[in-house]
Short mmCIF file of C-alpha atoms in Angstrom, two decimals:
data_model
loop_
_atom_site.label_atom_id
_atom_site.label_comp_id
_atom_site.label_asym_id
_atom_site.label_seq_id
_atom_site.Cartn_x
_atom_site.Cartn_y
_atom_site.Cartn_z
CA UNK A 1 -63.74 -22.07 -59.42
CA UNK A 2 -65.97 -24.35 -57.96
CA UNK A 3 -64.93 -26.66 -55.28
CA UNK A 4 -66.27 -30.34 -56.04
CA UNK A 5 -65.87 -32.43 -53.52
CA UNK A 6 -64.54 -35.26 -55.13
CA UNK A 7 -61.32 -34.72 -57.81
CA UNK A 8 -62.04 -38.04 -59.21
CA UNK A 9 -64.58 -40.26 -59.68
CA UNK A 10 -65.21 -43.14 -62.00
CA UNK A 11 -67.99 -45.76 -62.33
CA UNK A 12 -67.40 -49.11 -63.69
CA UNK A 13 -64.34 -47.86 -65.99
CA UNK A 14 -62.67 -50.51 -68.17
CA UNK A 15 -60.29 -50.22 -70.78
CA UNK A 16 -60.00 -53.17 -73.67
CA UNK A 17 -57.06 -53.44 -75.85
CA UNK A 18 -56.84 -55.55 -78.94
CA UNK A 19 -55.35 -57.79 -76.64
CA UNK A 20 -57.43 -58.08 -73.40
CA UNK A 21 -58.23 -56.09 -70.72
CA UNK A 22 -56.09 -53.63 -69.28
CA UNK A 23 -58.63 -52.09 -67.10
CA UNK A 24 -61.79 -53.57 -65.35
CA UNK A 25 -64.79 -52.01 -62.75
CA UNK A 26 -62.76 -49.76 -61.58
CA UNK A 27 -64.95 -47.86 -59.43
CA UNK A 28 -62.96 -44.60 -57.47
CA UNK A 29 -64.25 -41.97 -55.52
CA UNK A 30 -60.91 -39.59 -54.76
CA UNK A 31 -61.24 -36.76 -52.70
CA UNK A 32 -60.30 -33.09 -53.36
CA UNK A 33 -57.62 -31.52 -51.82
CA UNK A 34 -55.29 -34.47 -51.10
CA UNK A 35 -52.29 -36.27 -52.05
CA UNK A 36 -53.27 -39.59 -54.16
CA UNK A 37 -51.18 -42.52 -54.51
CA UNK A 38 -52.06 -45.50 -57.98
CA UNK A 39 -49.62 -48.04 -56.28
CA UNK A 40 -49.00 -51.56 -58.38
CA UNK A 41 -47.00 -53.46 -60.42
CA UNK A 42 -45.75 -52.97 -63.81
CA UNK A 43 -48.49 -53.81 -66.24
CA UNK A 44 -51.53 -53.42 -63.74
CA UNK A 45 -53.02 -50.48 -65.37
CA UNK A 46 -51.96 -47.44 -64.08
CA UNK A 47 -50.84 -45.88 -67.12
CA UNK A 48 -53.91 -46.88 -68.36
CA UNK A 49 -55.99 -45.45 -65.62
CA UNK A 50 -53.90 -42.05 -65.87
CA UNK A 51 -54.30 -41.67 -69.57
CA UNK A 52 -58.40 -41.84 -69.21
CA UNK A 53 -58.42 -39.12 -65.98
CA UNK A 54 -56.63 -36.77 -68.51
CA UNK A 55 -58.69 -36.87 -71.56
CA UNK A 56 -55.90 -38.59 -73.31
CA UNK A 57 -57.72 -42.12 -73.51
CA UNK A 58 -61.76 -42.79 -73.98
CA UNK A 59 -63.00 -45.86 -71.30
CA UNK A 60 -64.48 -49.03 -73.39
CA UNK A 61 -67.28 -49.12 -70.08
CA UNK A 62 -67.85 -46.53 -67.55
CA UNK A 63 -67.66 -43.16 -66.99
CA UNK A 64 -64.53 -40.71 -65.33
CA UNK A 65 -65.95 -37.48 -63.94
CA UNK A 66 -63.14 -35.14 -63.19
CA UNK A 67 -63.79 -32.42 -60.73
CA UNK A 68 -67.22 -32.61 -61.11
CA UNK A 69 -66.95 -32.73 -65.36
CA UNK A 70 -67.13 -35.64 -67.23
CA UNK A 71 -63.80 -35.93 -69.14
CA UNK A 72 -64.44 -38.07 -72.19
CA UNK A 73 -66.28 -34.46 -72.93
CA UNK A 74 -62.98 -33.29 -72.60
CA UNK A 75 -64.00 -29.57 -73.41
CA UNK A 76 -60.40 -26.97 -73.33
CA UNK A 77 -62.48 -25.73 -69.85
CA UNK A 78 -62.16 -28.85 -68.49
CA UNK A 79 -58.51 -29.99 -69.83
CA UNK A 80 -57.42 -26.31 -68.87
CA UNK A 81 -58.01 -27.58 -65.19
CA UNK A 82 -55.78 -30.50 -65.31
CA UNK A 83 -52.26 -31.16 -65.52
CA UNK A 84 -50.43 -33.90 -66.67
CA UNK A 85 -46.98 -35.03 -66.40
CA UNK A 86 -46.10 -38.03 -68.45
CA UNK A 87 -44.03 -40.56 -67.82
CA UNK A 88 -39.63 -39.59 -68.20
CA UNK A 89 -40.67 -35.96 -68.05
CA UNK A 90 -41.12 -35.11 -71.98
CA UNK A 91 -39.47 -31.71 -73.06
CA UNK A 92 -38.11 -30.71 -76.28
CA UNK A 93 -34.59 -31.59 -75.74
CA UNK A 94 -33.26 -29.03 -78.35
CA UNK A 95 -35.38 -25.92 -76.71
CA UNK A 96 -33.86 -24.04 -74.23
CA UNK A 97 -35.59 -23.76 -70.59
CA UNK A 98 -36.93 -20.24 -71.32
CA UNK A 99 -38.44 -21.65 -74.87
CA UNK A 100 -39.91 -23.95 -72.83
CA UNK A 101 -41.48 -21.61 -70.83
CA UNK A 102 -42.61 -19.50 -74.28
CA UNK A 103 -44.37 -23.07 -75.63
CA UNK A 104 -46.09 -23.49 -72.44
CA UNK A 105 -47.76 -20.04 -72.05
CA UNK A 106 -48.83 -20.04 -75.76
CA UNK A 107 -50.16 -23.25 -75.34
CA UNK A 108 -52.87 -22.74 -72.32
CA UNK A 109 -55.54 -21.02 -71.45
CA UNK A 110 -54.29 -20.36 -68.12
CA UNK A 111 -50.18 -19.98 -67.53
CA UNK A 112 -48.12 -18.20 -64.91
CA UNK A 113 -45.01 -17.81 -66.34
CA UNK A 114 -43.18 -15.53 -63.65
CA UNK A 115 -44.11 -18.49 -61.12
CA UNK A 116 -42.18 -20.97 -63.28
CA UNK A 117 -39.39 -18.67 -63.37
CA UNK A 118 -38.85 -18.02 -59.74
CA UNK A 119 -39.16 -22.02 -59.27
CA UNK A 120 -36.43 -22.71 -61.43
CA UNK A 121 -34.38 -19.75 -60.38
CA UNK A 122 -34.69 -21.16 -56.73
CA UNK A 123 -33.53 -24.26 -57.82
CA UNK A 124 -30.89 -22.92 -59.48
CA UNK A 125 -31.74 -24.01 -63.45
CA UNK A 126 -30.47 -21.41 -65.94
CA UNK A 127 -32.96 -20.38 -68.45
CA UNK A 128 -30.87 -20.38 -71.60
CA UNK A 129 -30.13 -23.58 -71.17
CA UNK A 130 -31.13 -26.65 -73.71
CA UNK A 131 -33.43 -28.52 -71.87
CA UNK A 132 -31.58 -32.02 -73.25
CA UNK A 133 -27.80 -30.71 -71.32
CA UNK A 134 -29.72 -30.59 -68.10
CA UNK A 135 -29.51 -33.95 -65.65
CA UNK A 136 -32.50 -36.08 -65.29
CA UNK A 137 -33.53 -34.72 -61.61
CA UNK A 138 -33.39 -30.61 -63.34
CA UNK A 139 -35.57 -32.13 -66.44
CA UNK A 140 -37.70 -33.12 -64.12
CA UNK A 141 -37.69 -30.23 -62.28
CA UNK A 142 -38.50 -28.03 -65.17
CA UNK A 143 -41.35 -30.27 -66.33
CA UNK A 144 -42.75 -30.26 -63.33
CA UNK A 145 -42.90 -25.74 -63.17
CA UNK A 146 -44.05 -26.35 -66.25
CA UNK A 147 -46.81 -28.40 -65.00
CA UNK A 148 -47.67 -26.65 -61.89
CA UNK A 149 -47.72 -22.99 -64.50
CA UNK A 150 -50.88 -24.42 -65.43
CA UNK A 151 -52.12 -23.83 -61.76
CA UNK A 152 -54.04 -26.71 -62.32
CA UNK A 153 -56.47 -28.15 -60.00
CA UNK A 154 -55.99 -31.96 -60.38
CA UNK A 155 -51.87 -32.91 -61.44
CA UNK A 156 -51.43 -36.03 -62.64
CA UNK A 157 -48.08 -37.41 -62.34
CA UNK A 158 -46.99 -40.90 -64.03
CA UNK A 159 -44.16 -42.53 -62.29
CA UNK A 160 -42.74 -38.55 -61.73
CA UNK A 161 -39.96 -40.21 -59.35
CA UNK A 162 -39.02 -43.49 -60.85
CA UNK A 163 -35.48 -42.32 -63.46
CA UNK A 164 -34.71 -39.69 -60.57
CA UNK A 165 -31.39 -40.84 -58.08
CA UNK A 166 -32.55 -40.52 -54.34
CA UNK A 167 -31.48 -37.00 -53.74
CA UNK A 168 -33.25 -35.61 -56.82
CA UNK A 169 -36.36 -37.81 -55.60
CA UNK A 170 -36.08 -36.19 -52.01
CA UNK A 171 -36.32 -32.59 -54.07
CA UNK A 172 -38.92 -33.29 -56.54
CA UNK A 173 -41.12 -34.18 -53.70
CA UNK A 174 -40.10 -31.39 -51.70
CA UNK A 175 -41.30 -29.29 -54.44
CA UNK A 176 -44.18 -30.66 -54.72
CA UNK A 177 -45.20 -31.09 -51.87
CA UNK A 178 -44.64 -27.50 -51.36
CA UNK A 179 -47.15 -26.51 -54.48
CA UNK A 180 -49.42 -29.19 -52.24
CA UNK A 181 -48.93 -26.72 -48.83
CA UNK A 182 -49.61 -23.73 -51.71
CA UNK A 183 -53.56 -25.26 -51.72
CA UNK A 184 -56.00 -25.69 -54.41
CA UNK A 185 -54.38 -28.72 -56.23
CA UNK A 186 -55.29 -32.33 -55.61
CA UNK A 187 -51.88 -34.65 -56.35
CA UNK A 188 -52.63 -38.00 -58.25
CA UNK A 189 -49.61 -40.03 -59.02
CA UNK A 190 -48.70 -43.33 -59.42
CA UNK A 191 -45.50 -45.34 -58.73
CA UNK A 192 -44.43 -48.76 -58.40
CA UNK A 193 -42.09 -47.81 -55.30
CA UNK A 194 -43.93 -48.57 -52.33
CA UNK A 195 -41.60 -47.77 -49.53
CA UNK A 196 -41.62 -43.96 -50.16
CA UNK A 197 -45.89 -43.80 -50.25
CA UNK A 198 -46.63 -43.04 -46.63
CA UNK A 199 -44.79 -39.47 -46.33
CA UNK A 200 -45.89 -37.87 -49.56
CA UNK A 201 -49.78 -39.32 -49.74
CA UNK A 202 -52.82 -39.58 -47.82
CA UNK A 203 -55.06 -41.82 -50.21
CA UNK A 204 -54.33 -45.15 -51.86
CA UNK A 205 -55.44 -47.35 -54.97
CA UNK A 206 -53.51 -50.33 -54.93
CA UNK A 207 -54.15 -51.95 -58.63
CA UNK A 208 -53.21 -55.55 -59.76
CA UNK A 209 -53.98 -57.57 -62.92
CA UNK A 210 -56.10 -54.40 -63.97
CA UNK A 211 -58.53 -53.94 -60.67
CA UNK A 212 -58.30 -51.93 -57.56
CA UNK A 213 -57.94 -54.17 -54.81
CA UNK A 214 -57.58 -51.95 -52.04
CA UNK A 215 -58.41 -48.04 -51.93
CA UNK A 216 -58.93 -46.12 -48.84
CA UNK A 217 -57.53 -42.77 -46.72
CA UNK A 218 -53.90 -44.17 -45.44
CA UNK A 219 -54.01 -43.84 -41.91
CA UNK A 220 -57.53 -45.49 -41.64
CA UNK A 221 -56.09 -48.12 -43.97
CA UNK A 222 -53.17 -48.92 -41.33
CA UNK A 223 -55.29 -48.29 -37.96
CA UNK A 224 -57.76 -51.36 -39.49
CA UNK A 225 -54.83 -53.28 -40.42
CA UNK A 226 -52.08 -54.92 -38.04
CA UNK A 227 -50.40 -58.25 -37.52
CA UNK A 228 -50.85 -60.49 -34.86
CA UNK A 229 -48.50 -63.37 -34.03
CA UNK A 230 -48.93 -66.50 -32.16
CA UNK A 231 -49.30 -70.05 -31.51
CA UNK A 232 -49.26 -71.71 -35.32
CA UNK A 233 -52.74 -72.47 -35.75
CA UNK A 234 -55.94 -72.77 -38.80
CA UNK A 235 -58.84 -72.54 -36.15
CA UNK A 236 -58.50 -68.89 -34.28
CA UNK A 237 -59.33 -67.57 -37.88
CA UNK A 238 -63.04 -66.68 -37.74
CA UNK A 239 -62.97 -63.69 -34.66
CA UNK A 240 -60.01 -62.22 -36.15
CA UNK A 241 -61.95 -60.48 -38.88
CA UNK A 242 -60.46 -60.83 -42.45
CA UNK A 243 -57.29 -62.27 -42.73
CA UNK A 244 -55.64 -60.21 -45.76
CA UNK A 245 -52.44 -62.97 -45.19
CA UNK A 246 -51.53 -65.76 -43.00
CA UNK A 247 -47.85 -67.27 -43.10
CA UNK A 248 -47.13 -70.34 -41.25
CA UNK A 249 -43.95 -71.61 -39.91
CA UNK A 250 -43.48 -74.53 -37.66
CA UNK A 251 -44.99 -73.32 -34.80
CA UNK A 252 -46.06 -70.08 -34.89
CA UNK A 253 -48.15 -68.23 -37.16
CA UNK A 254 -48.50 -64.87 -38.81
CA UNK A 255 -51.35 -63.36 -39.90
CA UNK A 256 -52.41 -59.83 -41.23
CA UNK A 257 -55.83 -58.65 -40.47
CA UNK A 258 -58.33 -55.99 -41.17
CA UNK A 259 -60.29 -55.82 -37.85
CA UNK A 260 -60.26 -52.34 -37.01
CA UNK A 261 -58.43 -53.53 -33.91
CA UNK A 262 -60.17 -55.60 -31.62
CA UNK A 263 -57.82 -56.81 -28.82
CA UNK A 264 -55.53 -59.62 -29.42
CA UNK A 265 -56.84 -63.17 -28.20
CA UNK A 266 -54.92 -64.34 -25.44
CA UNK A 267 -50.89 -64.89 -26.44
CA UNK A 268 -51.20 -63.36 -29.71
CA UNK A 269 -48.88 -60.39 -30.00
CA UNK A 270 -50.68 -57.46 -32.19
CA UNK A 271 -48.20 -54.87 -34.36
CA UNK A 272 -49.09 -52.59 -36.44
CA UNK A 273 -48.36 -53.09 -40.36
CA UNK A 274 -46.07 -50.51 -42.42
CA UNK A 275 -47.62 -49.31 -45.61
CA UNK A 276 -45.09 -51.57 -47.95
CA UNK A 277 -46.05 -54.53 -46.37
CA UNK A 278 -49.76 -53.95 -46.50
CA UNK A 279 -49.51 -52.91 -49.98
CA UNK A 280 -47.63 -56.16 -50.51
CA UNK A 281 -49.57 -58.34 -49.05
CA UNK A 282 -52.77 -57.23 -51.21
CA UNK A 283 -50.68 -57.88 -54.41
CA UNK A 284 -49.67 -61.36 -53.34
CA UNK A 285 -54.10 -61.87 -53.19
CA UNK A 286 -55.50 -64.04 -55.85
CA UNK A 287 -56.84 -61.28 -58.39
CA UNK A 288 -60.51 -62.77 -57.54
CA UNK A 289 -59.85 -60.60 -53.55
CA UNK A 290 -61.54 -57.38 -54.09
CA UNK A 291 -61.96 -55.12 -51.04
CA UNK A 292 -63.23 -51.69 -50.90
CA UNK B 1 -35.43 -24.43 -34.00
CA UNK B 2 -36.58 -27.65 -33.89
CA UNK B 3 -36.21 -30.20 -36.27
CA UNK B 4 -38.56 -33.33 -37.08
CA UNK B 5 -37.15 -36.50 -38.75
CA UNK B 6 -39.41 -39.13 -40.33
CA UNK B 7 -38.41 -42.82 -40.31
CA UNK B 8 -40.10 -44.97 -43.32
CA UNK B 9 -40.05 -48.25 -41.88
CA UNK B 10 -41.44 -47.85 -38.38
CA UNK B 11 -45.20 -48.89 -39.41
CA UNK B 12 -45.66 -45.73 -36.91
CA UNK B 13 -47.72 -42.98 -39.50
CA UNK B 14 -45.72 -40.25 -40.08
CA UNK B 15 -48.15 -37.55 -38.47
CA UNK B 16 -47.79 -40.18 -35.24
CA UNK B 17 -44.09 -39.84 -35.65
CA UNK B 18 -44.38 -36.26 -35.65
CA UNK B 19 -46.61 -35.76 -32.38
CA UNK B 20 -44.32 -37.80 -30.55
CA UNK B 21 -40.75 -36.50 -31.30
CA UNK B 22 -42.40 -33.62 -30.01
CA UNK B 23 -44.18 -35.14 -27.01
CA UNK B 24 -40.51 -36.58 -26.33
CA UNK B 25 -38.85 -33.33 -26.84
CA UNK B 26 -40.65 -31.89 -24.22
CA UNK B 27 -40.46 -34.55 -22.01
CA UNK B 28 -36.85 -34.47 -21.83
CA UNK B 29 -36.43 -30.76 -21.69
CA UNK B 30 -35.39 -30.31 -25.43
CA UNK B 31 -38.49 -28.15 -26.10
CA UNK B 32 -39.13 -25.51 -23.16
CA UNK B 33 -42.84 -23.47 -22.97
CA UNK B 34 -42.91 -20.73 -25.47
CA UNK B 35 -40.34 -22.25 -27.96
CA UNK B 36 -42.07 -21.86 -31.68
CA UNK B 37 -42.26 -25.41 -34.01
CA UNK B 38 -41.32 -24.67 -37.49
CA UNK B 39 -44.21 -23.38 -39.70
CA UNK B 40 -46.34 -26.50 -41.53
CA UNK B 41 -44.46 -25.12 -44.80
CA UNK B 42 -41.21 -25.37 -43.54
CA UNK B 43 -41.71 -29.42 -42.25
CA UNK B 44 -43.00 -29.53 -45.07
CA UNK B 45 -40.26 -29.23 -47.87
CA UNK B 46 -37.46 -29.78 -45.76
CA UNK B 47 -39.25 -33.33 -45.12
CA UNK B 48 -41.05 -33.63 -48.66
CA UNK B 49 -44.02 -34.85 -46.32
CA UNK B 50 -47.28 -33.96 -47.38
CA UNK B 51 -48.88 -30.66 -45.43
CA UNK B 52 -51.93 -32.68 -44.62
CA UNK B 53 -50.13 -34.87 -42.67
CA UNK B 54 -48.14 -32.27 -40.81
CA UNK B 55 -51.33 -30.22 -40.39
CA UNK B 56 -53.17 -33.24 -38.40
CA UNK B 57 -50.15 -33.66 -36.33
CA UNK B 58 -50.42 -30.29 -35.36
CA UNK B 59 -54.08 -30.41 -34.63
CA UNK B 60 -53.84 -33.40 -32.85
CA UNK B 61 -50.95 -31.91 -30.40
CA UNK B 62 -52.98 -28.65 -29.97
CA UNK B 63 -55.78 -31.08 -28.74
CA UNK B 64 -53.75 -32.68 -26.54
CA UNK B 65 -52.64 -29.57 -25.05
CA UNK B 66 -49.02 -29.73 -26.00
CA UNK B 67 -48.82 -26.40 -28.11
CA UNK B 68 -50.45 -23.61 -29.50
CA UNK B 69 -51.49 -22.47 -32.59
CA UNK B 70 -51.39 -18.29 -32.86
CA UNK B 71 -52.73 -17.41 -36.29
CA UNK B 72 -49.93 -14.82 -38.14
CA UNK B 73 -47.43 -15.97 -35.72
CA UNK B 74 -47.03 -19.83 -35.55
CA UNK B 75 -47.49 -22.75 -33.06
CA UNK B 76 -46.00 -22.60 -29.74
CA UNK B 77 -44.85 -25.08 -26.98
CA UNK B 78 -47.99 -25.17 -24.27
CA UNK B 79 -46.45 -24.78 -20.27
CA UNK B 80 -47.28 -28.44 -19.54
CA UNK B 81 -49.66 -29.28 -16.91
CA UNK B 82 -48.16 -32.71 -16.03
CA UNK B 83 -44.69 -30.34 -16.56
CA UNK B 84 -41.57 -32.06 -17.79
CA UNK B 85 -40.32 -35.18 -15.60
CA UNK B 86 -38.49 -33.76 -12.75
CA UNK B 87 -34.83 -34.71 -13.74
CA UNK B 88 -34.10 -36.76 -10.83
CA UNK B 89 -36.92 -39.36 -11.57
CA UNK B 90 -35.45 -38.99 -15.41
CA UNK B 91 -32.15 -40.23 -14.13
CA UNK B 92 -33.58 -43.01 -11.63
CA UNK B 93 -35.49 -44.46 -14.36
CA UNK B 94 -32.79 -44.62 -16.72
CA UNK B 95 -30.30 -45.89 -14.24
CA UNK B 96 -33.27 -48.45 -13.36
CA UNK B 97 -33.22 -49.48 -17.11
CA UNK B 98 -29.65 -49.56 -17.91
CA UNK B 99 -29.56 -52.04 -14.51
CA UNK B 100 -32.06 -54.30 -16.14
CA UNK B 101 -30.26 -54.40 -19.53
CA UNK B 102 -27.19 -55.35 -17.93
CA UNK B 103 -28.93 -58.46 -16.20
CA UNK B 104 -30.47 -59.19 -19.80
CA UNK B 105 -26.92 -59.37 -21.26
CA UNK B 106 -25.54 -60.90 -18.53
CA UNK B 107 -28.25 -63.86 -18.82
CA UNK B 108 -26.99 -64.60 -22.24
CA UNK B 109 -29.86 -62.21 -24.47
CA UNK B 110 -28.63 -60.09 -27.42
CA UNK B 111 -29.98 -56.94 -28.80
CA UNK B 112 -33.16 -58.26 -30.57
CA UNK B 113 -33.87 -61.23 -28.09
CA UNK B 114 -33.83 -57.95 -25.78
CA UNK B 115 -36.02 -56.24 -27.92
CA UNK B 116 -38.90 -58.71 -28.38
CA UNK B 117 -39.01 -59.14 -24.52
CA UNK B 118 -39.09 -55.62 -24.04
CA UNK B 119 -41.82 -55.21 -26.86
CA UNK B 120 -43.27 -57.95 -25.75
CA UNK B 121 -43.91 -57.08 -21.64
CA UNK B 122 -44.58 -53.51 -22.87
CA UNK B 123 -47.51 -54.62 -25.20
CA UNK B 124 -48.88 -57.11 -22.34
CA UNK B 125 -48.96 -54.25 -19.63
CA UNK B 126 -50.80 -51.76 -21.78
CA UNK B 127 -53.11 -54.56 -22.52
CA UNK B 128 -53.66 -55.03 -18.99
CA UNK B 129 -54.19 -51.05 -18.57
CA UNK B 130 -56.39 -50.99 -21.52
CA UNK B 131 -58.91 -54.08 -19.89
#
C-alpha cells in the first residue's frame, strides 16, 4: 500500500454535456486520511465530479489522479482501491442480504466478507432477508458494509444521507465515522445539507454553477472567516480584507469577512461564522467569485 | 463516564466545543484528577463526529495541561495547577451574576436584549485584555 499524500487531485477538470457545461477548472488537491465534504446545490456538479473520481465518467479537459494513479487509466488495481456508493443506495431488491454479500465477494479483488457480517449483525440486519423488505436507513446500512468490504482506501459517497429520516442519518454516520476512527480510508461525500457538515468533515469544496468556489481544511476556513457588525456604512470596506457578504439595513451593517482575524475597528462587534452560513454566503456570490 | 454533546449551530468548531465542556467540567468539579474521558472511538460513534476532530481536541487539552494521554490505557483528567475554583468564590460569583440579571430585568431588558449586552461587554473586555 503506498501512502500518497494526496487522495485526490485534479487539474483543470471539466465535464461538457451535449448541453453545456456541467463541470469547469476544477482544480482540487484533497488530502489523505480525512473526511471530505462536495457541498452545493442541486445541479452544481457534484454528481458529476463523483462519477469522474471513480472511473465511472472520462473529463472533456483535465486530468483526476486518484491516490497517486491517474483514473481515466482506470486499471482493476486502481478501481480495486476505491469505493463507491451511488446515490439511493443501489442493491438488488429481490437478493437477500447474504446474496448480497456472495455478489460482492465474487465481484472484487479484495472483499472481507466476515467484516460485513459482524457490521450488519451489530446492527441487527438479518441475513436472509430480501434486501427490498428492509427500510431505507438498513438498505443503506447494508450498502454501505458492502462498500466498506472493499476496504477501500478512498469511499465515495453520493448524497449517502439525503432519503435517510434523522435517526437513521445519526447511525449511518456513526458507522462511518467509526470505519473513519478504523484508519486507512479517506471519506469523500457530497450532500446538499449543509447544517450537518461541520461534525462529520474536516475539508470542504463548496461547488456552484459547475466551479469550486471555496475549498479549504474547515477549521482554518472558519478561524479566517467571521462577521463583524456595526455602524451601516460603504467606506470601512478596504482594511477589512475581503468582504465574502455585506447586508445593509437602516443603520447598521453586516458584513462577512475573510481576514484571518485582525481586530475589529473601533464599535464593530466581531463573531465568528457557523459553517451553514459561510457555505451560504459563497453560494449567494456571483458565479464570476472564485477563491481558493 | 463522561459524556460530550455537540451543538450544530454555535459557529463554535466542534473540537472547540469539545475542549471546553471539558475545561468546564473541571472547573465546576464534574471531572475530578484521575477520572478517564471516553476513548476517541467511543466519542466517536456515539457522536457520529469525525475521529480527527476528537483527536485534535484531545491533543489540544493534553497541551494545555488539562489531561493525559497513557498509551493502552486512555486519557486522564491532569491534577490542575490553577485547581478547580474554590467553591465559595463559585457561589459569590454566581450570586454576583444572578444580582446583575435581576437589575437587567428589573430595568425593562428581556432575555436576548440581555444577551447582546452581555456578549457585547464580554467581547469589549477581552478586546481590551487582548491590546
Amino acid at each position: 500500500m503506498t501512502a500518497a499524500e494526496f487522495a485526490l487531485r485534479t487539474d483543470g477538470v471539466g465535464k461538457r454535456y451535449r448541453k453545456g457545461w456541467a463541470l469547469r477548472d476544477c482544480t482540487l488537491a484533497l488530502p489523505a486520511g480525512g473526511v471530505i465534504a462536495l457541498a452545493g446545490p442541486n445541479g452544481a456538479g457534484k454528481t458529476t465530479l463523483l462519477r469522474m473520481v471513480v472511473g465511472l465518467l472520462a473529463p472533456s479537459t483535465g486530468t483526476v489522479e486518484v491516490l497517486g494513479h491517474d483514473v481515466t487509466a482506470s486499471t482493476p488495481q486502481t478501481l480495486s482501491r476505491i469505493g463507491f456508493l451511488a446515490q439511493d443506495h443501489p442493491l438488488y431488491k429481490r437478493f437477500t442480504v447474504a446474496e448480497m454479500l456472495r455478489f460482492g465477494r465474487a465481484c472484487n479483488l479484495r472483499f472481507d466478507q466476515g467484516m460485513a457480517e459482524r457490521r450488519l449483525a451489530k446492527l441487527g440486519i438479518p441475513l436472509d432477508r430480501r434486501a427490498g423488505t428492509l427500510s431505507g436507513g438498513q438498505q443503506a446500512q447494508v450498502a454501505l458494509a458492502l462498500a466498506l468490504a472493499k476496504r477501500p482506501e478512498l469511499l465515495v459517497l453520493d448524497e449517502p444521507v439525503a432519503s435517510l429520516d434523522p435517526l437513521a442519518r445519526h447511525e449511518f454516520l456513526q458507522v462511518l465515522m467509526g470505519a473513519v476512527a478504523e484508519g486507512g480510508v479517506t471519506v469523500l461525500f457530497s450532500s446538499h445539507v449543509v447544517h450537518e457538515l461541520e461534525r462529520v468533515c474536516d475539508h470542504l469544496v463548496v461547488l456552484n454553477h459547475g466551479r469550486v468556489t471555496l475549498t479549504g481544511d474547515i477549521d482554518t476556513l472558519l478561524a479566517e472567516h467571521r462577521l463583524l457588525v456595526g455602524p451601516r456604512t460603504a467606506t470601512d470596506l478596504d482594511r477589512s480584507g475581503t468582504v465574502v457578504q455585506a447586508v445593509h439595513s437602516d443603520r447598521h451593517t453586516t458584513l462577512l469577512v475573510r481576514d484571518g482575524g485582525i481586530p475589529a475597528a473601533p464599535g464593530w462587534q466581531a463573531q465568528p461564522v457557523a459553517l451553514e452560513e459561510l457555505v451560504l454566503a459563497y453560494l449567494r456570490r456571483p458565479s464570476s467569485g472564485v477563491a481558493a | 463516564m463522561f459524556v460530550f454533546r455537540l451543538d450544530t449551530h454555535s459557529g463554535v468548531p466542534p473540537y472547540l466545543q469539545l475542549v471546553q465542556q471539558v475545561r468546564q467540567a473541571v472547573l465546576l468539579g464534574f471531572l475530578q484528577p484521575g477520572d478517564r474521558l471516553p476513548l476517541i472511538r467511543e466519542v466517536v460513534e456515539d457522536l457520529a463526529i469525525n475521529p480527527n476532530t476528537v483527536a485534535k481536541a484531545y491533543r489540544q487539552m493534553e497541551q494545555e495541561n488539562l489531561v493525559t494521554g497513557r498509551p493502552g490505557q486512555g486519557t486522564f483528567v491532569n491534577e490542575q495547577q490553577s485547581a478547580a475554583m474554590p467553591a465559595s468564590t463559585y457561589t459569590s460569583l454566581r450570586r454576583g451574576l444572578a444580582t446583575w440579571l435581576r437589575r437587567a430585568y428589573a430595568a425593562g431588558l428581556d432575555e436576548r436584549a440581555v444577551d447582546a449586552l452581555f456578549t457585547s461587554v464580554h467581547q469589549q473586555t477581552r478586546n481590551e485584555d487582548v491590546a
